[in-house]
């Protein structure tokens, strides 16, 4: 028995949704997806915010060290002092580093983890529609593993505090007082050693701060849940495809369908649009007519579609049925020609 127009459209849309979106075979590889999601200490996701924070921390560190280890602190007028000023010792390193660490943890330097993760989620949604779901979960996990590896690399950049012996020796010399000689050279050498030590410790604090931020992205539970959810959708749709019967062709309804979902027309006539992008464009055009419905069903966030990345996550069967229902409703509402 031949299908009616509505059932035929629904079956075609189900088949095309599987082929062009969920089970797409020639989308980006997991490696390419991981590259597209990359986050570093300076970007790519949220790059402007992250770069500004790194630049600001670099300026703060430089200003703090120059201020606390200024030559003015060991000068008396135009000449260098002959005795070590009070408070100008190893404790000054601790003071500088503590201030710098406090700056890194201040509200002013709050890391944009939430914003970066939001951008990543939006990117993942777009990758799902444009490149398919087959390699998406593996790509997300690869991205998370790479980000964790970068965090480890930053921690490995932390240099050992090997200045202690030299510092103690210089501090001992600079602290000696004599009526017959001054210790200006020793005081200047101490100042140089302390300044270098503070730069090393502040640099270590920066590396730790960046590592902590990158690790917070790598440990983000929402991204991991999305990856697992994508796997469950792919598994469900693969089973659905295996159970579904072939559609008996109907040339008349096929011609009508191809005017409503113009995959061939778009891919023939729009530069850089293949059949996969053509279906994606057609689906977005149709779903745009159901923006209120998408919102009420939890598939929109801030006006942007979140079919594969929204929370709470729906059962894959519900998600697929909802989308196919809207696409079918749009298709059958178009007049016959």
XYZ file of C-alpha atoms in Angstrom:
337
model
C 0.000 0.000 0.000
C 1.388 3.368 -1.067
C 2.143 5.975 1.573
C 0.180 9.177 1.726
C 2.007 12.479 1.256
C 2.508 13.125 5.000
C 3.887 9.654 5.759
C 6.111 9.778 2.679
C 7.550 13.167 3.638
C 8.147 11.955 7.179
C 9.987 8.859 5.937
C 12.119 10.900 3.507
C 12.988 13.447 6.188
C 13.866 10.687 8.631
C 16.149 9.120 6.044
C 17.781 12.419 5.062
C 18.215 13.529 8.687
C 20.055 10.282 9.347
C 22.171 10.516 6.184
C 23.080 14.191 6.155
C 23.273 15.016 9.870
C 23.342 12.216 12.437
C 25.207 9.481 10.545
C 27.074 11.615 8.038
C 30.028 9.580 6.774
C 32.346 12.238 5.337
C 32.235 14.964 7.975
C 35.229 16.238 9.912
C 37.498 13.718 11.560
C 37.854 13.631 15.339
C 41.239 15.330 14.947
C 39.739 18.164 12.874
C 36.929 18.651 15.377
C 39.439 18.814 18.247
C 41.390 21.447 16.294
C 38.210 23.480 15.793
C 37.528 23.474 19.550
C 41.079 24.278 20.653
C 41.582 26.430 23.738
C 45.006 27.740 24.728
C 46.261 30.257 27.241
C 45.629 32.931 24.605
C 42.658 31.516 22.664
C 41.259 30.292 20.347
C 37.877 30.167 22.035
C 37.421 33.379 23.968
C 40.778 34.494 22.621
C 40.293 38.215 23.130
C 39.347 37.858 26.783
C 42.163 35.421 27.497
C 44.784 37.489 25.687
C 43.764 40.582 27.612
C 44.080 38.730 30.914
C 47.516 37.416 30.008
C 48.666 40.885 28.929
C 47.275 42.421 32.105
C 48.972 39.876 34.356
C 52.263 40.434 32.523
C 52.025 44.195 33.077
C 51.106 43.743 36.736
C 54.045 41.434 37.355
C 56.482 43.840 35.680
C 55.121 46.886 37.528
C 55.111 45.109 40.892
C 58.689 43.872 40.572
C 60.022 47.178 39.291
C 58.323 49.003 42.146
C 59.411 46.714 44.957
C 62.975 46.262 43.704
C 63.459 49.822 42.504
C 66.994 51.228 42.710
C 65.441 54.103 44.654
C 65.114 51.767 47.635
C 68.869 51.335 47.841
C 69.810 54.921 47.096
C 70.386 57.903 49.349
C 70.075 60.933 47.166
C 72.229 60.393 44.100
C 74.364 57.720 45.746
C 73.781 54.101 46.678
C 73.392 53.295 50.360
C 76.259 51.819 52.359
C 74.125 49.680 54.624
C 71.260 47.341 53.793
C 67.884 49.107 54.212
C 65.459 47.576 56.672
C 63.017 45.199 54.990
C 65.148 44.866 51.869
C 65.773 41.138 52.204
C 64.402 37.716 51.126
C 61.049 38.544 52.755
C 60.505 41.042 49.949
C 60.377 38.182 47.445
C 57.611 36.543 49.460
C 55.728 39.842 49.647
C 55.900 40.391 45.870
C 54.904 36.836 44.969
C 52.014 36.820 47.464
C 50.719 40.101 46.028
C 50.997 38.782 42.498
C 49.197 35.548 43.333
C 46.431 37.551 45.015
C 46.150 39.642 41.849
C 45.804 36.509 39.711
C 42.957 35.311 41.946
C 41.226 38.704 42.106
C 37.839 39.466 40.545
C 39.639 41.637 38.034
C 41.432 38.552 36.739
C 38.515 36.137 36.968
C 39.007 33.489 34.293
C 36.235 33.263 31.709
C 35.712 29.520 32.124
C 31.928 29.815 31.924
C 32.120 32.065 28.869
C 34.655 29.851 27.102
C 32.591 26.731 27.807
C 29.502 28.516 26.519
C 31.357 29.326 23.292
C 32.540 25.718 23.056
C 28.991 24.410 23.459
C 27.788 26.725 20.690
C 30.641 25.551 18.469
C 29.815 21.902 19.172
C 26.181 22.470 18.193
C 27.250 24.039 14.904
C 29.742 21.232 14.265
C 26.962 18.698 14.841
C 24.685 20.223 12.220
C 27.394 21.026 9.709
C 29.692 18.013 10.076
C 27.551 15.269 11.533
C 27.635 13.373 14.810
C 29.656 10.268 13.923
C 33.060 11.698 14.968
C 31.798 14.455 17.243
C 32.032 12.621 20.567
C 35.542 11.378 19.810
C 36.511 14.911 18.753
C 35.241 16.400 22.023
C 37.102 13.806 24.103
C 40.267 14.359 22.064
C 39.954 18.105 22.626
C 39.528 17.590 26.388
C 42.557 15.277 26.503
C 44.667 17.766 24.556
C 43.612 20.580 26.861
C 44.562 18.510 29.916
C 47.930 17.799 28.263
C 48.477 21.529 27.785
C 47.738 22.058 31.466
C 50.414 19.481 32.309
C 52.852 21.242 29.979
C 52.340 24.521 31.811
C 52.916 22.824 35.146
C 56.106 21.325 33.704
C 57.265 24.874 32.900
C 57.480 25.658 36.618
C 61.179 26.165 37.354
C 62.847 25.033 40.587
C 63.792 27.710 43.121
C 67.542 27.197 42.787
C 68.488 30.702 43.899
C 68.291 30.025 47.650
C 71.969 29.311 48.273
C 73.140 32.342 46.292
C 70.508 34.544 47.928
C 71.505 33.506 51.464
C 75.167 34.158 50.676
C 74.525 37.613 49.186
C 72.162 38.537 51.997
C 74.844 37.613 54.524
C 77.430 39.770 52.773
C 75.125 42.722 52.217
C 74.024 42.648 55.833
C 77.504 43.014 57.272
C 78.282 46.488 58.560
C 81.797 47.930 58.821
C 83.172 51.331 59.666
C 86.014 50.904 57.186
C 84.180 49.723 54.034
C 80.778 49.919 52.433
C 78.801 47.088 50.960
C 77.203 48.896 48.036
C 78.287 46.264 45.509
C 76.930 43.491 47.739
C 73.619 45.331 48.167
C 73.274 45.847 44.391
C 74.070 42.169 43.772
C 71.482 41.181 46.400
C 68.900 43.393 44.741
C 69.591 41.765 41.353
C 69.335 38.266 42.823
C 66.068 39.034 44.643
C 64.600 40.634 41.510
C 65.458 37.582 39.413
C 64.048 35.301 42.110
C 60.776 37.261 42.205
C 60.511 37.098 38.411
C 61.031 33.333 38.531
C 58.426 32.810 41.284
C 55.891 35.100 39.587
C 56.505 33.308 36.291
C 55.838 30.034 38.091
C 52.625 31.500 39.505
C 51.545 32.509 35.991
C 52.223 29.008 34.652
C 50.215 27.504 37.502
C 47.371 29.950 36.924
C 47.188 29.116 33.211
C 47.434 25.386 33.975
C 44.562 25.632 36.457
C 42.408 27.429 33.884
C 43.119 24.901 31.135
C 42.471 22.028 33.547
C 39.132 23.575 34.495
C 38.133 23.369 30.816
C 39.427 19.814 30.506
C 37.430 18.793 33.598
C 34.215 20.532 32.525
C 31.396 18.110 33.231
C 28.974 19.635 30.750
C 31.291 19.056 27.793
C 31.790 15.432 28.842
C 28.044 14.926 29.188
C 27.484 16.350 25.698
C 30.066 13.943 24.268
C 28.342 10.981 25.929
C 24.931 12.237 24.808
C 26.099 12.520 21.199
C 27.209 8.882 21.381
C 23.765 7.847 22.611
C 22.051 9.709 19.742
C 24.314 8.078 17.154
C 23.662 4.650 18.664
C 19.902 5.148 18.710
C 19.728 6.442 15.135
C 21.975 3.632 13.858
C 19.548 1.108 15.379
C 16.589 3.024 13.966
C 18.132 2.962 10.499
C 18.834 -0.760 10.689
C 15.192 -1.488 11.555
C 13.576 0.862 9.043
C 12.270 -0.472 5.744
C 13.184 1.029 2.401
C 10.822 3.643 1.023
C 8.982 2.575 -2.103
C 9.738 5.418 -4.545
C 6.930 7.732 -5.634
C 8.143 10.020 -8.420
C 5.334 12.518 -7.975
C 5.858 13.002 -4.236
C 9.657 12.856 -4.648
C 9.501 15.762 -7.077
C 7.371 17.715 -4.601
C 9.713 16.862 -1.741
C 12.746 18.052 -3.681
C 11.106 21.423 -4.273
C 10.350 21.807 -0.565
C 13.713 20.422 0.583
C 15.849 21.648 -2.340
C 19.039 19.685 -1.667
C 19.902 19.186 -5.335
C 18.996 22.745 -6.337
C 21.093 24.314 -3.558
C 24.122 22.068 -4.164
C 23.963 22.743 -7.939
C 23.612 26.487 -7.722
C 25.273 27.811 -4.546
C 29.058 27.953 -4.410
C 30.673 25.809 -1.687
C 27.357 24.131 -0.844
C 27.329 20.349 -1.098
C 24.312 18.141 -0.492
C 25.093 17.958 3.230
C 25.144 21.708 3.668
C 22.093 21.958 1.427
C 20.092 19.738 3.784
C 21.415 21.665 6.777
C 20.289 24.952 5.176
C 16.876 23.499 4.335
C 16.421 22.116 7.851
C 17.391 25.446 9.449
C 14.989 27.302 7.160
C 12.178 24.951 8.182
C 12.985 24.990 11.905
C 13.128 28.788 11.904
C 9.354 28.690 11.333
C 9.032 26.814 14.642
C 11.125 29.025 16.874
C 8.438 29.222 19.552
C 8.030 25.452 19.532
C 11.780 24.938 19.718
C 11.895 27.267 22.709
C 9.039 25.588 24.536
C 10.631 22.169 24.036
C 14.027 23.340 25.305
C 15.869 23.398 21.986
C 16.791 27.086 22.107
C 19.059 29.088 24.391
C 19.381 32.827 23.946
C 17.814 32.460 20.528
C 20.392 29.874 19.406
C 19.508 26.297 18.625
C 20.654 23.673 21.157
C 19.200 20.432 19.835
C 22.311 18.359 20.580
C 23.827 20.428 23.399
C 20.852 21.535 25.497
C 20.116 20.579 29.085
C 18.262 18.766 30.465
C 19.071 16.182 27.823
C 16.114 14.433 26.231
C 15.936 10.785 25.306
C 17.376 10.402 21.787
C 14.062 8.967 20.588
C 12.240 12.085 21.816
C 14.785 14.426 20.226
C 14.603 12.728 16.828
C 10.809 12.538 16.929
C 10.516 16.224 17.852
C 12.776 17.430 15.030
C 11.263 15.144 12.398
C 7.785 16.220 13.524
C 8.582 19.903 12.987
C 10.290 19.273 9.654
C 7.378 17.124 8.475
C 4.812 19.684 9.602
C 6.672 22.338 7.622
C 6.939 20.137 4.519
C 3.282 19.093 4.386
C 2.140 22.666 4.986
C 3.662 23.668 1.651
C 1.036 23.706 -1.109
C 1.004 21.061 -3.832
C 2.141 22.231 -7.284
